[in-house]
Short mmCIF file of C-alpha atoms and ligand atoms in Angstrom, two decimals:
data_model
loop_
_atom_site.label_atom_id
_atom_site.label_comp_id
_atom_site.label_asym_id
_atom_site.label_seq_id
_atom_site.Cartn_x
_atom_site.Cartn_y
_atom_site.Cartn_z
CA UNK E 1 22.29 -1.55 -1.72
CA UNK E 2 19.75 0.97 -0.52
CA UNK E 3 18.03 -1.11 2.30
CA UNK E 4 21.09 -3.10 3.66
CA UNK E 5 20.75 -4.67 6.90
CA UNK E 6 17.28 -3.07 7.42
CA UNK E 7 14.29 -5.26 8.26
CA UNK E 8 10.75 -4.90 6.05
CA UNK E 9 7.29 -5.76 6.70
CA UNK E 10 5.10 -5.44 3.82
CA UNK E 11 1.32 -6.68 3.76
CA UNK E 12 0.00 -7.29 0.84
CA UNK E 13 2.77 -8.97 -0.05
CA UNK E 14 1.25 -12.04 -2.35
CA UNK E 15 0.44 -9.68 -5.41
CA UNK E 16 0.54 -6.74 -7.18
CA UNK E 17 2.46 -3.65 -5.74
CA UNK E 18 3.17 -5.57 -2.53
CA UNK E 19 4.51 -8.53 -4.12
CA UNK E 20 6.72 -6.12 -6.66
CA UNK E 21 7.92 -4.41 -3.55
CA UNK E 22 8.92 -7.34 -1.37
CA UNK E 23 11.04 -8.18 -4.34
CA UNK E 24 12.89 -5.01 -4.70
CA UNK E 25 13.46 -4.41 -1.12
CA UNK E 26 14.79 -7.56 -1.07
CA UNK E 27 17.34 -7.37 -4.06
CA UNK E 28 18.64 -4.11 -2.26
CA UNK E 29 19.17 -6.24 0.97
CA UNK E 30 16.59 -5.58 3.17
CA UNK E 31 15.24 -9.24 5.14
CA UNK E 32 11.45 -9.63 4.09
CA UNK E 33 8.79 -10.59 6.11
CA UNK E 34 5.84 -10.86 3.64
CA UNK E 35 2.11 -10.46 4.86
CA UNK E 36 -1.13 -11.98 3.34
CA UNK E 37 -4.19 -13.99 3.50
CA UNK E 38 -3.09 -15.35 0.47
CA UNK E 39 -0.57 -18.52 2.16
CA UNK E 40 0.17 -19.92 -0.94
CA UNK E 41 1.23 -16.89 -2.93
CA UNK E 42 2.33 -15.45 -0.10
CA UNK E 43 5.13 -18.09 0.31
CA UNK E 44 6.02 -18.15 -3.35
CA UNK E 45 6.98 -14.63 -2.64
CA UNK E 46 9.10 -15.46 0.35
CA UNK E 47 10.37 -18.67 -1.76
CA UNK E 48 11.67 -16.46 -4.61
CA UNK E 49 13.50 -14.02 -2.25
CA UNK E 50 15.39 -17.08 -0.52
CA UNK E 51 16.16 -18.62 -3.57
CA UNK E 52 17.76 -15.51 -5.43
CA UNK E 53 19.98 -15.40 -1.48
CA UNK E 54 17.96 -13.48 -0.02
CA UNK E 55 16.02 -13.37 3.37
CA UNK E 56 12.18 -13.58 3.85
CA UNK E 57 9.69 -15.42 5.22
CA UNK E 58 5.69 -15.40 4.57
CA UNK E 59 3.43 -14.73 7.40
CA UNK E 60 -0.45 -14.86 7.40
CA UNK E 61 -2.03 -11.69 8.22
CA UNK E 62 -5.34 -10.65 7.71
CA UNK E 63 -4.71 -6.55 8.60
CA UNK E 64 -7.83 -6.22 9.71
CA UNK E 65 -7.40 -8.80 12.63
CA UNK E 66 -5.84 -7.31 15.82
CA UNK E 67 -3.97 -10.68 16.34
CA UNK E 68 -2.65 -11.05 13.06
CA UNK E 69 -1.07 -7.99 13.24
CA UNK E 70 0.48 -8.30 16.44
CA UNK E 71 1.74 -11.98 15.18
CA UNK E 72 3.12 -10.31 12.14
CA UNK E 73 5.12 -7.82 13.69
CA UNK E 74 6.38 -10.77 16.69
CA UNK E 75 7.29 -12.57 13.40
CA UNK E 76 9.22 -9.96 12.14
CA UNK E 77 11.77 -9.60 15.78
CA UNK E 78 11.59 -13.15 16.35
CA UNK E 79 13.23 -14.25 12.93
CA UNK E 80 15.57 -10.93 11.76
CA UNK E 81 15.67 -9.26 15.57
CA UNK E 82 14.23 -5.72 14.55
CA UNK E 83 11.80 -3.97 12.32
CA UNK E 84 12.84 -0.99 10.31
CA UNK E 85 10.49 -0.35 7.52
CA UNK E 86 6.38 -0.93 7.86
CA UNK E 87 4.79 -0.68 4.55
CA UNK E 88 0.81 -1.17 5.38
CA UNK E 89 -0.16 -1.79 1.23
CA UNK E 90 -2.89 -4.42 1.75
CA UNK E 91 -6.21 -3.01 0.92
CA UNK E 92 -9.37 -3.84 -1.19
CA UNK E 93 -11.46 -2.72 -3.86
CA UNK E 94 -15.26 -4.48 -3.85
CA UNK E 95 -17.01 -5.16 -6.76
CA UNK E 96 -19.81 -3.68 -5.30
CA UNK E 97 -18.78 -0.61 -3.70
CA UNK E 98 -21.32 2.34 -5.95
CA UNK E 99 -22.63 5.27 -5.24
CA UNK E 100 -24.12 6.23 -1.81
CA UNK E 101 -28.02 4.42 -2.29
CA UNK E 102 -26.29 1.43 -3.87
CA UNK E 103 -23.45 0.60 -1.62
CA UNK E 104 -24.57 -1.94 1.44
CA UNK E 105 -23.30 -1.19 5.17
CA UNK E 106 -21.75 -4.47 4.65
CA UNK E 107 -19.55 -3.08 2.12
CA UNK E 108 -18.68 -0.25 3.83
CA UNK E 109 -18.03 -1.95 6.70
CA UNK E 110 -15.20 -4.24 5.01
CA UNK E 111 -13.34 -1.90 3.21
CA UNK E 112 -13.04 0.30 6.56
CA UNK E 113 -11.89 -2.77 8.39
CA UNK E 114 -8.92 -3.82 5.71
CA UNK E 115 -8.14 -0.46 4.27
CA UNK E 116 -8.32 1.94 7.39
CA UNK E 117 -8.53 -0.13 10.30
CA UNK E 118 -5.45 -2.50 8.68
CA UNK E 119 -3.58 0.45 8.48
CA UNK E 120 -4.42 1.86 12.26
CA UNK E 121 -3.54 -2.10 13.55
CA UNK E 122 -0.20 -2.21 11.42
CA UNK E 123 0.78 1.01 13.22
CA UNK E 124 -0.59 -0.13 16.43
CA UNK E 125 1.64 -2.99 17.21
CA UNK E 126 4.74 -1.85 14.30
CA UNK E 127 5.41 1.62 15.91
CA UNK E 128 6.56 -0.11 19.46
CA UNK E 129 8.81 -2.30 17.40
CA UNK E 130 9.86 0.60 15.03
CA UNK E 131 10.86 2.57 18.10
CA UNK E 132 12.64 -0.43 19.74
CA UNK E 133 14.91 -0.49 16.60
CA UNK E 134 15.57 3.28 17.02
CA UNK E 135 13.33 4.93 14.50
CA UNK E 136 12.08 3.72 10.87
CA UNK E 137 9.69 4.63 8.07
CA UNK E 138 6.08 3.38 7.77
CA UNK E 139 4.70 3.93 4.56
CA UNK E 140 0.80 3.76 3.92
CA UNK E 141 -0.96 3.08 0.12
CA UNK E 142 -3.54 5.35 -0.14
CA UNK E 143 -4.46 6.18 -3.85
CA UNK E 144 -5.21 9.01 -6.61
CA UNK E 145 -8.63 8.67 -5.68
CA UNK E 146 -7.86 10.61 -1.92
CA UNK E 147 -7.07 13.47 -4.60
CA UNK E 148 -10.07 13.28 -7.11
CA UNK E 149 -13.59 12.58 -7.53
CA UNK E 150 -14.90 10.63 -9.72
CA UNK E 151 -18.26 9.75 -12.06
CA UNK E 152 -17.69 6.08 -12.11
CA UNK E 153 -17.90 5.98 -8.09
CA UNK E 154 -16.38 3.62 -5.04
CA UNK E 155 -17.67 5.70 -2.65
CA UNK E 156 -16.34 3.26 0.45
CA UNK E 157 -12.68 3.13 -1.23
CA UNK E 158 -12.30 6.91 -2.41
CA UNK E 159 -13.37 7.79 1.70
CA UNK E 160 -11.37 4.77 3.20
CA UNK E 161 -7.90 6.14 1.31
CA UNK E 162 -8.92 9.47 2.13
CA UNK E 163 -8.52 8.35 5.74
CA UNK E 164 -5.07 7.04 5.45
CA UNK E 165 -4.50 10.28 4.03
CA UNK E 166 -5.35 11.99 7.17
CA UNK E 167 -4.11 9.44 9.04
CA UNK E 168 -0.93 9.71 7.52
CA UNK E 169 -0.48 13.29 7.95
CA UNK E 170 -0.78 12.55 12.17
CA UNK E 171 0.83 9.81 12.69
CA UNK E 172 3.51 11.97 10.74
CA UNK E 173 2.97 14.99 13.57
CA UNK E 174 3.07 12.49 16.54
CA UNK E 175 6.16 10.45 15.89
CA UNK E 176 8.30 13.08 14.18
CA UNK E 177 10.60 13.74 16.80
CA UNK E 178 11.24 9.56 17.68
CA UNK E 179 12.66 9.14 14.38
CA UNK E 180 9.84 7.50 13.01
CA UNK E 181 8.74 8.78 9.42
CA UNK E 182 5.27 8.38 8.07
CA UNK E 183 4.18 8.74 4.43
CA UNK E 184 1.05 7.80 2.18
CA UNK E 185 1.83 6.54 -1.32
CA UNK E 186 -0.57 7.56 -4.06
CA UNK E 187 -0.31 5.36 -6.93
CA UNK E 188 -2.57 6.01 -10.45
CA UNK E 189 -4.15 3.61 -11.49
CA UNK E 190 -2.46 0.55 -12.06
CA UNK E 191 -2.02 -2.19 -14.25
CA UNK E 192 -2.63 -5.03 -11.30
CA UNK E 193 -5.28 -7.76 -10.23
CA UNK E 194 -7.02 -5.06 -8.41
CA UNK E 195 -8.15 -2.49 -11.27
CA UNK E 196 -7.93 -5.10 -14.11
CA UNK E 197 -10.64 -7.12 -12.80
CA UNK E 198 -13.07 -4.31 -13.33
CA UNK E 199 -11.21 -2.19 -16.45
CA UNK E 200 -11.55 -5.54 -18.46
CA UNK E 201 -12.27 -4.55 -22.18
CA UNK E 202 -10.20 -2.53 -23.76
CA UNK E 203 -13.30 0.48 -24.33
CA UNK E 204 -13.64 0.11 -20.33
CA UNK E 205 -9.73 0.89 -20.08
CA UNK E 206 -9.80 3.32 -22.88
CA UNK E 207 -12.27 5.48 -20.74
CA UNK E 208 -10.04 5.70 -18.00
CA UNK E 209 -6.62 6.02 -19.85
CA UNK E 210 -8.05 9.28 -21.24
CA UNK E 211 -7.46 10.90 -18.09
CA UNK E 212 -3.63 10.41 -17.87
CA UNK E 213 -1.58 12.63 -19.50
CA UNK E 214 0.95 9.61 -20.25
CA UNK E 215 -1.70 7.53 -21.90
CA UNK E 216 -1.04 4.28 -19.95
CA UNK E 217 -1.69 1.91 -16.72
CA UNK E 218 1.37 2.63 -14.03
CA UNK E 219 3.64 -0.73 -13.09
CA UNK E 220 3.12 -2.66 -9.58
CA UNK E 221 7.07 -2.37 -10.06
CA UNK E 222 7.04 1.17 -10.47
CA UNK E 223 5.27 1.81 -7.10
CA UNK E 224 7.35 -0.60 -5.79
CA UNK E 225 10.52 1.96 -6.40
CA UNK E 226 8.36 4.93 -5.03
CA UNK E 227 8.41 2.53 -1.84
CA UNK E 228 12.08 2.23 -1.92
CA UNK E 229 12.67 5.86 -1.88
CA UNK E 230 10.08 6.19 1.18
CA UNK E 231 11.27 3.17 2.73
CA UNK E 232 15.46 3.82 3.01
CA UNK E 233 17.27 6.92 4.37
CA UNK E 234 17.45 8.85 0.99
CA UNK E 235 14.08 10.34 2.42
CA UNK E 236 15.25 10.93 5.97
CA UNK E 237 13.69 14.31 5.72
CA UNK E 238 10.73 13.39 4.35
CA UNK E 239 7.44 12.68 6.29
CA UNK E 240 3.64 13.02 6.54
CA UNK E 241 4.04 13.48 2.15
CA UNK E 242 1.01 12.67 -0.09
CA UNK E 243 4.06 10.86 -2.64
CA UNK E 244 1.78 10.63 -6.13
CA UNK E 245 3.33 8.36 -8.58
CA UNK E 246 0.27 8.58 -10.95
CA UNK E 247 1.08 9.37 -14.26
CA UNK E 248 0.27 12.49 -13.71
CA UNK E 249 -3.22 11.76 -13.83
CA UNK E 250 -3.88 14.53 -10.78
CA UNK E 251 -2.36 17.52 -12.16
CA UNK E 252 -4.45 17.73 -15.57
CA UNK E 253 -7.35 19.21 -16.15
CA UNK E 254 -7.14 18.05 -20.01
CA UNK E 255 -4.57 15.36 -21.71
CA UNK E 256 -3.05 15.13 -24.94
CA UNK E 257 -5.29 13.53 -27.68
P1 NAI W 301 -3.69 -6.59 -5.51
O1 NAI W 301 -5.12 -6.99 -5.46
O2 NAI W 301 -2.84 -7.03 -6.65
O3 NAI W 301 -2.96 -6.99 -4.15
C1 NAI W 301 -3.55 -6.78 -2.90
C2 NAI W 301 -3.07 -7.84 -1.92
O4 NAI W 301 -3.67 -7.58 -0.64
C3 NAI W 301 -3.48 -9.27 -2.32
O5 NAI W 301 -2.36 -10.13 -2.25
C4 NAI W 301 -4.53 -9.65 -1.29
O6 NAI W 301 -4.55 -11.05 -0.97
C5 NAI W 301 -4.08 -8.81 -0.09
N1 NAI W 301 -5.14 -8.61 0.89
C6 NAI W 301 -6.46 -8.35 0.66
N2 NAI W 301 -7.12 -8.26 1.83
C7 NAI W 301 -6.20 -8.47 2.80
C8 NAI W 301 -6.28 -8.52 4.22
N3 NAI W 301 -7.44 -8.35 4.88
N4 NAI W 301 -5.14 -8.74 4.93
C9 NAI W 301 -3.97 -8.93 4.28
N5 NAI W 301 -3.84 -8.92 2.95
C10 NAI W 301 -4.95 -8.70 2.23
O7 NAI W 301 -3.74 -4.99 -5.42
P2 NAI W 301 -2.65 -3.83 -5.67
O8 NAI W 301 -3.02 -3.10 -6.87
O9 NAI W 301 -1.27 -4.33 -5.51
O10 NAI W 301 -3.05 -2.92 -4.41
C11 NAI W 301 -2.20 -2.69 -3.31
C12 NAI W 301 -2.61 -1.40 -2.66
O11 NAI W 301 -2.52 -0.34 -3.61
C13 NAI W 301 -4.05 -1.38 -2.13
O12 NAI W 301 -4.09 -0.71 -0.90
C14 NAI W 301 -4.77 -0.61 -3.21
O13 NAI W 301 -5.93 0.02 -2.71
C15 NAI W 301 -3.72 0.40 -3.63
N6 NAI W 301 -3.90 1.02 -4.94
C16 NAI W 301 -4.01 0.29 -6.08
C17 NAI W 301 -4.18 0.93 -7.29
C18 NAI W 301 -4.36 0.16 -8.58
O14 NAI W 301 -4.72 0.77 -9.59
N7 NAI W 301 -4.12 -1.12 -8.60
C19 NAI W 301 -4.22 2.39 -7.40
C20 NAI W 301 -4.05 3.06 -6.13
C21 NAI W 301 -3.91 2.39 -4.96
#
């Protein structure tokens, strides 16, 4: 098992690529502590991992409360005594996030606070615990969209993953030498709640799938084993990376017809 004895916190955790992960980890022994808003789901999650023998509870974490995140984190030593592995994957994608004249403040606003800010207050209170276990890995899910621009635009998304990019790359530089690894993951676009609520007839999806070279929507499970890589110590020399697990969809300038 790849993450045996370690300790995971993964927000997020109630659907998509969090959920997906939560489950892996889990199945290659890691214990689970699984962070949402979403209770319910959340705990179904949690529920799952228990009953297939393995360890996990579900906290309640909004990442973009400073208290929640702290909790979290306390939740984490409290009930498994350590953390190892801090995978900040909630984030947000607003139905109303445009162009630069059509996007409110408001919107900006909130996808700073869960998408950048939930990524600075996961660090904030996991890297003390990270370095009272010794060292770990945090990972951080930016996107594709740090990489390229594009016509059909969410401007406050595309800049909020561009700053977990950044912030990434130093938080990378400052805890290098404690053992502490940080990487972004940059999934393609995916076949999850989060794109599917807006790609949602098949000419809408068609426009998009054009652009990657293998012609389909990426698995939340898929990025999920991109995590595990990041997450155990097959990457021990890997840190501050951009890891793309797109498709391809950032390295062509044309695709196949
Ligand atoms: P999803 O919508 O299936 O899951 C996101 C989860 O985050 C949900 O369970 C939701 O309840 C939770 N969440 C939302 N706000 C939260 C908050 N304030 N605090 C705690 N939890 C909160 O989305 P998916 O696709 O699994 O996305 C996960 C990450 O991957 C996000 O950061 C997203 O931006 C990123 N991503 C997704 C891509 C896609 O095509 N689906 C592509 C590239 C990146």
């Amino acid at each position: 098992m790849r993450l045996k004895e370690k300790v995971a916190l993964i927000t997020g955790a109630a659907s998509g690529i969090g959920r997906e992960t939560a489950l892996l980890f889990a199945a290659e022994g890691a214990a689970v502590v699984a962070a949402d808003i979403n209770d319910a789901a959340c705990g179904e999650v949690a529920a799952a991992i228990r009953g297939a023998g393995g360890s996990a509870i579900g906290v309640h974490a909004d990442v973009s409360r400073a208290s929640d995140c702290e909790a979290m984190v306390a939740a984490a030593e409290r009930e498994f005594g350590k953390l190892n592995v801090l995978f900040n994957n909630a984030g947000i994608s607003h139905a109303d996030d445009d162009d630069s004249i059509s996007t409110s403040e408001a919107v900006w606003d909130l996808t700073f606070q869960i998408n950048v800010k939930g990524v600075f207050l996961g660090c904030k209170y996991g890297i003390p615990a990270l370095r009272r276990a010794g060292g770990g890995s945090i990972i951080n899910t930016a996107s594709f969209v740090a990489h390229l621009g594009a016509a059909t635009p969410q401007l406050a998304y595309t800049a909020s993953k561009g700053a977990v990019l950044s912030m990434t790359r130093e938080l990378a530089a400052i805890h290098a030498r404690e053992g502490i690894r940080v990487n972004a993951l940059c999934p393609g676009p995916l076949r999850t709640e989060l794109l599917m609520k807006y790609l949602n007839t098949p000419e809408k999806q068609q426009r998009r799938l054009v652009h990657i070279p293998m012609g389909r929507f990426g698995l939340a499970k898929e990025i999920a084993y991109s995590a595990l890589f990041l997450a155990s110590d097959e990457s021990s020399f890997t840190t501050g990376a951009e890891f793309l697990a797109d498709g391809g969809i950032t390295s062509a300038y044309t695709t196949p017809e």
